[in-house]
mmCIF file of N, CA and C in Angstrom:
data_model
loop_
_atom_site.group_PDB
_atom_site.id
_atom_site.type_symbol
_atom_site.label_atom_id
_atom_site.label_comp_id
_atom_site.label_asym_id
_atom_site.label_seq_id
_atom_site.Cartn_x
_atom_site.Cartn_y
_atom_site.Cartn_z
ATOM 1 N N MET A 27 25.708 32.646 15.224
ATOM 2 C CA MET A 27 25.476 32.090 14.247
ATOM 3 C C MET A 27 25.148 30.311 14.064
ATOM 4 N N ILE A 28 26.573 30.022 14.811
ATOM 5 C CA ILE A 28 26.095 28.645 15.066
ATOM 6 C C ILE A 28 25.664 28.065 16.512
ATOM 7 N N LYS A 29 25.059 28.869 17.097
ATOM 8 C CA LYS A 29 24.025 28.545 17.776
ATOM 9 C C LYS A 29 22.686 28.656 17.450
ATOM 10 N N ALA A 30 22.442 29.261 16.290
ATOM 11 C CA ALA A 30 21.199 29.232 15.533
ATOM 12 C C ALA A 30 20.865 27.880 14.629
ATOM 13 N N ILE A 31 22.073 27.772 13.916
ATOM 14 C CA ILE A 31 22.097 26.262 13.586
ATOM 15 C C ILE A 31 22.039 25.317 13.917
ATOM 16 N N LEU A 32 22.507 25.366 15.284
ATOM 17 C CA LEU A 32 22.567 24.041 16.036
ATOM 18 C C LEU A 32 21.067 24.275 16.689
ATOM 19 N N LEU A 33 20.420 25.282 17.141
ATOM 20 C CA LEU A 33 19.515 25.409 17.422
ATOM 21 C C LEU A 33 17.998 24.787 16.499
ATOM 22 N N VAL A 34 17.989 25.255 15.344
ATOM 23 C CA VAL A 34 17.342 25.071 13.968
ATOM 24 C C VAL A 34 17.602 23.263 13.803
ATOM 25 N N THR A 35 18.750 22.939 14.129
ATOM 26 C CA THR A 35 19.072 21.198 13.677
ATOM 27 C C THR A 35 18.261 20.718 14.931
ATOM 28 N N LEU A 36 18.621 20.627 15.853
ATOM 29 C CA LEU A 36 17.954 20.064 17.206
ATOM 30 C C LEU A 36 16.648 20.197 17.001
ATOM 31 N N PHE A 37 15.475 21.249 17.142
ATOM 32 C CA PHE A 37 14.260 21.558 16.579
ATOM 33 C C PHE A 37 14.110 20.100 15.585
ATOM 34 N N ALA A 38 14.829 20.561 14.288
ATOM 35 C CA ALA A 38 14.287 19.775 13.282
ATOM 36 C C ALA A 38 14.398 18.387 13.507
ATOM 37 N N LEU A 39 15.187 17.735 14.490
ATOM 38 C CA LEU A 39 15.280 16.315 14.986
ATOM 39 C C LEU A 39 14.446 16.198 15.762
ATOM 40 N N ALA A 40 14.289 16.987 16.689
ATOM 41 C CA ALA A 40 13.373 16.922 17.368
ATOM 42 C C ALA A 40 11.789 16.918 17.141
ATOM 43 N N TRP A 41 11.470 17.757 16.062
ATOM 44 C CA TRP A 41 10.068 17.988 15.364
ATOM 45 C C TRP A 41 9.229 16.522 15.545
ATOM 46 N N PRO A 42 9.892 15.539 14.766
ATOM 47 C CA PRO A 42 8.656 14.491 14.741
ATOM 48 C C PRO A 42 8.172 13.656 15.705
ATOM 49 N N VAL A 43 9.262 13.765 17.166
ATOM 50 C CA VAL A 43 8.422 13.519 18.631
ATOM 51 C C VAL A 43 7.739 14.495 18.937
ATOM 52 N N LEU A 44 8.079 15.397 18.894
ATOM 53 C CA LEU A 44 7.158 16.443 19.612
ATOM 54 C C LEU A 44 5.685 16.976 18.732
ATOM 55 N N ALA A 45 6.105 16.530 17.781
ATOM 56 C CA ALA A 45 4.654 16.840 16.531
ATOM 57 C C ALA A 45 3.780 15.773 16.416
ATOM 58 N N ASP A 46 4.482 14.281 17.483
ATOM 59 C CA ASP A 46 3.666 13.426 17.387
ATOM 60 C C ASP A 46 2.285 13.169 18.322
ATOM 61 N N ASP A 47 1.145 13.001 17.611
ATOM 62 C CA ASP A 47 -0.175 13.087 18.361
ATOM 63 C C ASP A 47 -0.301 11.503 18.759
ATOM 64 N N PRO A 48 -0.362 11.674 20.142
ATOM 65 C CA PRO A 48 -0.360 10.092 20.459
ATOM 66 C C PRO A 48 -1.717 9.530 20.234
ATOM 67 N N GLY A 49 -2.929 10.703 20.307
ATOM 68 C CA GLY A 49 -4.286 10.433 20.076
ATOM 69 C C GLY A 49 -4.671 9.854 18.557
ATOM 70 N N ARG A 50 -3.231 10.347 17.930
ATOM 71 C CA ARG A 50 -3.927 9.621 16.482
ATOM 72 C C ARG A 50 -3.042 8.676 16.022
ATOM 73 N N HIS A 51 -2.131 7.942 16.470
ATOM 74 C CA HIS A 51 -1.388 6.964 16.010
ATOM 75 C C HIS A 51 -1.645 5.832 17.068
ATOM 76 N N ASP A 52 -2.367 4.816 16.995
ATOM 77 C CA ASP A 52 -2.149 3.509 17.708
ATOM 78 C C ASP A 52 -1.279 3.057 17.718
ATOM 79 N N SER A 53 -1.333 2.579 19.020
ATOM 80 C CA SER A 53 -0.070 1.971 19.605
ATOM 81 C C SER A 53 -0.389 0.562 18.810
ATOM 82 N N LEU A 54 0.825 -0.701 19.032
ATOM 83 C CA LEU A 54 0.933 -1.596 18.248
ATOM 84 C C LEU A 54 -0.167 -2.286 18.609
ATOM 85 N N ASN A 55 -0.381 -2.844 19.911
ATOM 86 C CA ASN A 55 -1.153 -3.564 20.396
ATOM 87 C C ASN A 55 -2.900 -3.350 20.146
ATOM 88 N N ASP A 56 -3.036 -1.723 19.816
ATOM 89 C CA ASP A 56 -3.874 -1.404 19.551
ATOM 90 C C ASP A 56 -4.799 -1.894 18.247
ATOM 91 N N SER A 57 -3.540 -1.410 17.191
ATOM 92 C CA SER A 57 -4.044 -1.659 15.866
ATOM 93 C C SER A 57 -4.052 -3.388 15.799
ATOM 94 N N ARG A 58 -3.554 -4.291 16.203
ATOM 95 C CA ARG A 58 -3.805 -5.588 16.335
ATOM 96 C C ARG A 58 -5.148 -5.864 17.077
ATOM 97 N N GLN A 59 -5.591 -5.278 18.511
ATOM 98 C CA GLN A 59 -6.708 -5.439 19.071
ATOM 99 C C GLN A 59 -7.858 -5.224 17.808
ATOM 100 N N ARG A 60 -7.404 -3.988 17.031
ATOM 101 C CA ARG A 60 -9.071 -3.261 16.082
ATOM 102 C C ARG A 60 -9.477 -4.000 14.943
ATOM 103 N N ASN A 61 -7.656 -5.266 14.556
ATOM 104 C CA ASN A 61 -7.897 -5.553 13.676
ATOM 105 C C ASN A 61 -8.745 -7.171 13.681
ATOM 106 N N GLN A 62 -8.423 -7.771 15.180
ATOM 107 C CA GLN A 62 -9.349 -8.788 15.473
ATOM 108 C C GLN A 62 -10.791 -8.390 15.470
ATOM 109 N N LEU A 63 -11.067 -7.426 16.182
ATOM 110 C CA LEU A 63 -12.730 -7.073 16.316
ATOM 111 C C LEU A 63 -13.201 -6.958 14.480
ATOM 112 N N GLN A 64 -12.339 -6.728 14.151
ATOM 113 C CA GLN A 64 -12.796 -6.565 12.565
ATOM 114 C C GLN A 64 -13.204 -7.687 11.867
ATOM 115 N N ARG A 65 -11.509 -8.495 12.268
ATOM 116 C CA ARG A 65 -12.178 -10.150 11.615
ATOM 117 C C ARG A 65 -13.381 -11.254 12.441
ATOM 118 N N ASP A 66 -13.717 -10.859 13.579
ATOM 119 C CA ASP A 66 -14.450 -11.191 14.544
ATOM 120 C C ASP A 66 -15.822 -10.782 13.888
ATOM 121 N N VAL A 67 -15.787 -9.615 13.679
ATOM 122 C CA VAL A 67 -17.157 -8.906 12.912
ATOM 123 C C VAL A 67 -17.949 -9.268 11.605
ATOM 124 N N SER A 68 -16.908 -9.450 11.173
ATOM 125 C CA SER A 68 -16.693 -10.335 9.300
ATOM 126 C C SER A 68 -17.089 -11.445 9.770
ATOM 127 N N SER A 69 -16.790 -12.488 10.843
ATOM 128 C CA SER A 69 -16.812 -13.931 10.798
ATOM 129 C C SER A 69 -18.258 -14.104 11.504
ATOM 130 N N ASP A 70 -18.563 -13.196 12.135
ATOM 131 C CA ASP A 70 -19.972 -12.641 13.045
ATOM 132 C C ASP A 70 -21.380 -12.402 11.973
ATOM 133 N N ARG A 71 -20.399 -11.531 10.993
ATOM 134 C CA ARG A 71 -21.729 -11.638 9.784
ATOM 135 C C ARG A 71 -21.536 -12.741 9.070
ATOM 136 N N ALA A 72 -20.605 -13.174 8.596
ATOM 137 C CA ALA A 72 -20.760 -14.567 7.872
ATOM 138 C C ALA A 72 -21.355 -15.710 8.642
ATOM 139 N N THR A 73 -21.156 -15.991 9.480
ATOM 140 C CA THR A 73 -22.516 -16.623 10.243
ATOM 141 C C THR A 73 -23.656 -15.982 10.300
ATOM 142 N N THR A 74 -23.713 -15.439 10.926
ATOM 143 C CA THR A 74 -24.821 -14.522 10.520
ATOM 144 C C THR A 74 -25.812 -14.993 9.139
ATOM 145 N N ILE A 75 -25.084 -14.434 8.214
ATOM 146 C CA ILE A 75 -25.674 -14.913 6.864
ATOM 147 C C ILE A 75 -25.876 -16.468 6.685
ATOM 148 N N GLU A 76 -24.889 -16.905 6.593
ATOM 149 C CA GLU A 76 -24.819 -18.787 6.846
ATOM 150 C C GLU A 76 -26.245 -19.209 7.620
ATOM 151 N N ARG A 77 -26.865 -18.645 8.392
ATOM 152 C CA ARG A 77 -27.622 -19.423 9.390
ATOM 153 C C ARG A 77 -29.165 -18.901 8.773
ATOM 154 N N ARG A 78 -28.785 -17.378 8.455
ATOM 155 C CA ARG A 78 -30.382 -16.922 7.585
ATOM 156 C C ARG A 78 -30.332 -17.803 6.629
ATOM 157 N N GLN A 79 -29.517 -18.159 5.520
ATOM 158 C CA GLN A 79 -29.235 -19.028 4.760
ATOM 159 C C GLN A 79 -29.978 -20.487 5.041
ATOM 160 N N SER A 80 -29.579 -21.123 5.959
ATOM 161 C CA SER A 80 -29.826 -21.923 6.152
ATOM 162 C C SER A 80 -31.442 -22.292 6.655
ATOM 163 N N LEU A 81 -31.577 -20.929 7.662
ATOM 164 C CA LEU A 81 -33.295 -20.990 7.742
ATOM 165 C C LEU A 81 -33.921 -21.052 6.606
ATOM 166 N N ASN A 82 -33.491 -20.345 5.473
ATOM 167 C CA ASN A 82 -34.572 -20.091 4.398
ATOM 168 C C ASN A 82 -34.523 -20.976 3.725
ATOM 169 N N ARG A 83 -33.574 -22.156 3.703
ATOM 170 C CA ARG A 83 -33.353 -23.208 3.281
ATOM 171 C C ARG A 83 -34.517 -24.322 3.891
ATOM 172 N N SER A 84 -34.584 -24.556 4.913
ATOM 173 C CA SER A 84 -35.211 -24.836 5.874
ATOM 174 C C SER A 84 -36.833 -24.870 6.327
ATOM 175 N N GLU A 85 -36.966 -23.317 6.098
ATOM 176 C CA GLU A 85 -38.373 -23.387 5.724
ATOM 177 C C GLU A 85 -38.967 -23.624 4.579
ATOM 178 N N HIS A 86 -38.275 -23.594 3.375
ATOM 179 C CA HIS A 86 -38.628 -23.996 1.680
ATOM 180 C C HIS A 86 -38.436 -25.008 1.686
ATOM 181 N N GLY A 87 -38.179 -25.847 2.796
ATOM 182 C CA GLY A 87 -37.729 -27.129 2.626
ATOM 183 C C GLY A 87 -38.834 -28.023 3.363
ATOM 184 N N ASP A 88 -39.499 -27.014 4.515
ATOM 185 C CA ASP A 88 -40.754 -27.167 5.302
ATOM 186 C C ASP A 88 -42.115 -27.172 4.064
ATOM 187 N N GLU A 89 -42.123 -25.740 3.588
ATOM 188 C CA GLU A 89 -42.858 -25.383 2.622
ATOM 189 C C GLU A 89 -43.069 -26.835 1.729
ATOM 190 N N ARG A 90 -41.822 -27.285 1.216
ATOM 191 C CA ARG A 90 -41.822 -28.318 -0.036
ATOM 192 C C ARG A 90 -42.232 -30.061 1.194
ATOM 193 N N PHE A 91 -42.055 -30.213 2.050
ATOM 194 C CA PHE A 91 -42.597 -31.260 2.564
ATOM 195 C C PHE A 91 -44.054 -30.842 2.774
ATOM 196 N N ASP A 92 -44.635 -29.701 3.375
ATOM 197 C CA ASP A 92 -45.817 -29.585 3.345
ATOM 198 C C ASP A 92 -46.956 -29.671 2.196
ATOM 199 N N GLU A 93 -46.402 -29.485 0.835
ATOM 200 C CA GLU A 93 -46.819 -29.286 -0.481
ATOM 201 C C GLU A 93 -46.806 -30.916 -0.687
ATOM 202 N N ARG A 94 -45.498 -31.819 -0.172
ATOM 203 C CA ARG A 94 -45.413 -33.023 -1.024
ATOM 204 C C ARG A 94 -46.867 -33.910 0.087
ATOM 205 N N GLN A 95 -47.224 -33.421 1.787
ATOM 206 C CA GLN A 95 -48.243 -33.824 2.196
ATOM 207 C C GLN A 95 -49.277 -33.424 1.855
ATOM 208 N N GLN A 96 -49.806 -32.483 1.223
ATOM 209 C CA GLN A 96 -50.744 -32.316 0.630
ATOM 210 C C GLN A 96 -51.106 -32.660 -0.650
ATOM 211 N N GLN A 97 -50.331 -33.102 -1.869
ATOM 212 C CA GLN A 97 -50.614 -33.529 -2.807
ATOM 213 C C GLN A 97 -50.775 -35.561 -2.418
ATOM 214 N N GLU A 98 -49.725 -35.917 -1.344
ATOM 215 C CA GLU A 98 -50.519 -37.140 -1.204
ATOM 216 C C GLU A 98 -51.458 -37.301 -0.397
ATOM 217 N N ARG A 99 -52.276 -36.367 0.345
ATOM 218 C CA ARG A 99 -53.378 -36.906 0.999
ATOM 219 C C ARG A 99 -54.514 -36.565 -0.435
ATOM 220 N N GLN A 100 -54.104 -35.898 -1.170
ATOM 221 C CA GLN A 100 -55.246 -35.147 -2.610
ATOM 222 C C GLN A 100 -55.137 -36.367 -3.195
ATOM 223 N N LEU A 101 -53.575 -37.287 -3.348
ATOM 224 C CA LEU A 101 -53.800 -38.527 -4.447
ATOM 225 C C LEU A 101 -54.439 -39.949 -3.672
ATOM 226 N N LYS A 102 -54.651 -39.558 -2.276
ATOM 227 C CA LYS A 102 -54.982 -40.566 -1.441
ATOM 228 C C LYS A 102 -56.865 -40.818 -1.915
ATOM 229 N N ARG A 103 -57.179 -39.257 -1.482
ATOM 230 C CA ARG A 103 -58.457 -38.930 -1.581
ATOM 231 C C ARG A 103 -59.029 -39.318 -3.331
ATOM 232 N N SER A 104 -58.389 -39.032 -4.129
ATOM 233 C CA SER A 104 -58.496 -39.319 -5.571
ATOM 234 C C SER A 104 -58.847 -40.965 -5.597
ATOM 235 N N GLN A 105 -57.682 -41.520 -5.200
ATOM 236 C CA GLN A 105 -57.871 -43.133 -5.016
ATOM 237 C C GLN A 105 -58.669 -43.376 -4.715
ATOM 238 N N ARG A 106 -59.400 -43.146 -3.855
ATOM 239 C CA ARG A 106 -60.744 -43.775 -2.299
ATOM 240 C C ARG A 106 -61.539 -43.620 -3.699
ATOM 241 N N ARG A 107 -61.994 -41.992 -4.407
ATOM 242 C CA ARG A 107 -62.954 -41.448 -5.234
ATOM 243 C C ARG A 107 -62.916 -42.488 -6.471
ATOM 244 N N LEU A 108 -62.054 -42.872 -6.741
ATOM 245 C CA LEU A 108 -61.470 -43.950 -7.847
ATOM 246 C C LEU A 108 -62.356 -45.547 -7.826
ATOM 247 N N GLU A 109 -61.820 -45.800 -6.536
ATOM 248 C CA GLU A 109 -62.232 -47.025 -6.092
ATOM 249 C C GLU A 109 -63.728 -46.980 -6.004
ATOM 250 N N ASP A 110 -64.142 -46.044 -5.430
ATOM 251 C CA ASP A 110 -65.402 -45.793 -5.015
ATOM 252 C C ASP A 110 -65.879 -46.141 -6.002
ATOM 253 N N SER A 111 -65.694 -45.427 -7.380
ATOM 254 C CA SER A 111 -66.358 -45.372 -8.766
ATOM 255 C C SER A 111 -66.490 -46.690 -8.977
ATOM 256 N N GLN A 112 -65.356 -47.261 -9.096
ATOM 257 C CA GLN A 112 -65.159 -48.784 -9.455
ATOM 258 C C GLN A 112 -66.249 -49.711 -8.764
ATOM 259 N N ARG A 113 -66.212 -49.928 -7.958
ATOM 260 C CA ARG A 113 -66.965 -50.683 -6.608
ATOM 261 C C ARG A 113 -68.566 -50.441 -7.575
ATOM 262 N N GLN A 114 -68.851 -48.698 -7.317
ATOM 263 C CA GLN A 114 -70.763 -48.710 -7.782
ATOM 264 C C GLN A 114 -70.325 -49.036 -8.931
ATOM 265 N N LEU A 115 -69.902 -48.911 -9.951
ATOM 266 C CA LEU A 115 -69.753 -49.524 -11.283
ATOM 267 C C LEU A 115 -70.697 -51.167 -11.422
ATOM 268 N N ARG A 116 -69.339 -52.194 -10.781
ATOM 269 C CA ARG A 116 -69.308 -53.024 -10.524
ATOM 270 C C ARG A 116 -70.106 -53.625 -9.579
ATOM 271 N N ASP A 117 -71.055 -52.952 -8.841
ATOM 272 C CA ASP A 117 -72.629 -53.311 -8.027
ATOM 273 C C ASP A 117 -73.653 -53.253 -9.152
ATOM 274 N N LYS A 118 -73.564 -51.804 -10.079
ATOM 275 C CA LYS A 118 -74.605 -52.125 -10.858
ATOM 276 C C LYS A 118 -74.343 -53.113 -12.414
ATOM 277 N N ARG A 119 -73.136 -53.427 -12.530
ATOM 278 C CA ARG A 119 -73.314 -54.609 -13.797
ATOM 279 C C ARG A 119 -73.419 -55.749 -12.840
ATOM 280 N N ASN A 120 -73.312 -56.046 -11.645
ATOM 281 C CA ASN A 120 -73.708 -57.323 -11.016
ATOM 282 C C ASN A 120 -75.578 -57.041 -10.819
ATOM 283 N N GLN A 121 -75.870 -55.904 -10.975
ATOM 284 C CA GLN A 121 -77.525 -55.929 -10.101
ATOM 285 C C GLN A 121 -78.252 -55.895 -11.630
ATOM 286 N N SER A 122 -77.504 -55.443 -12.852
ATOM 287 C CA SER A 122 -78.466 -55.691 -13.852
ATOM 288 C C SER A 122 -78.241 -56.767 -14.591
ATOM 289 N N PRO A 123 -79.327 -57.638 -14.927
ATOM 290 C CA PRO A 123 -79.695 -58.741 -15.387
ATOM 291 C C PRO A 123 -79.132 -58.499 -16.847
#
């Protein structure tokens, strides 16, 4: 009976060691490496998002710049037309007695 109790006690004490599955539990170093990789991936993802947003802003800025240049060209054309019209009117006035 005492042998049975000692055997059961020994088995109960040894059970956590025997039942431990090394593939299921990471060592502390593996866990740290996995956490570092997760942080790196998160950081890379954030960097990618920031770069994409920056690129979008610069593309929109380029579009706005192109629009401004086009508007300036249109304004210059309109000013030349106006000056031409004014010159023609002056010429007509000067030719008419």
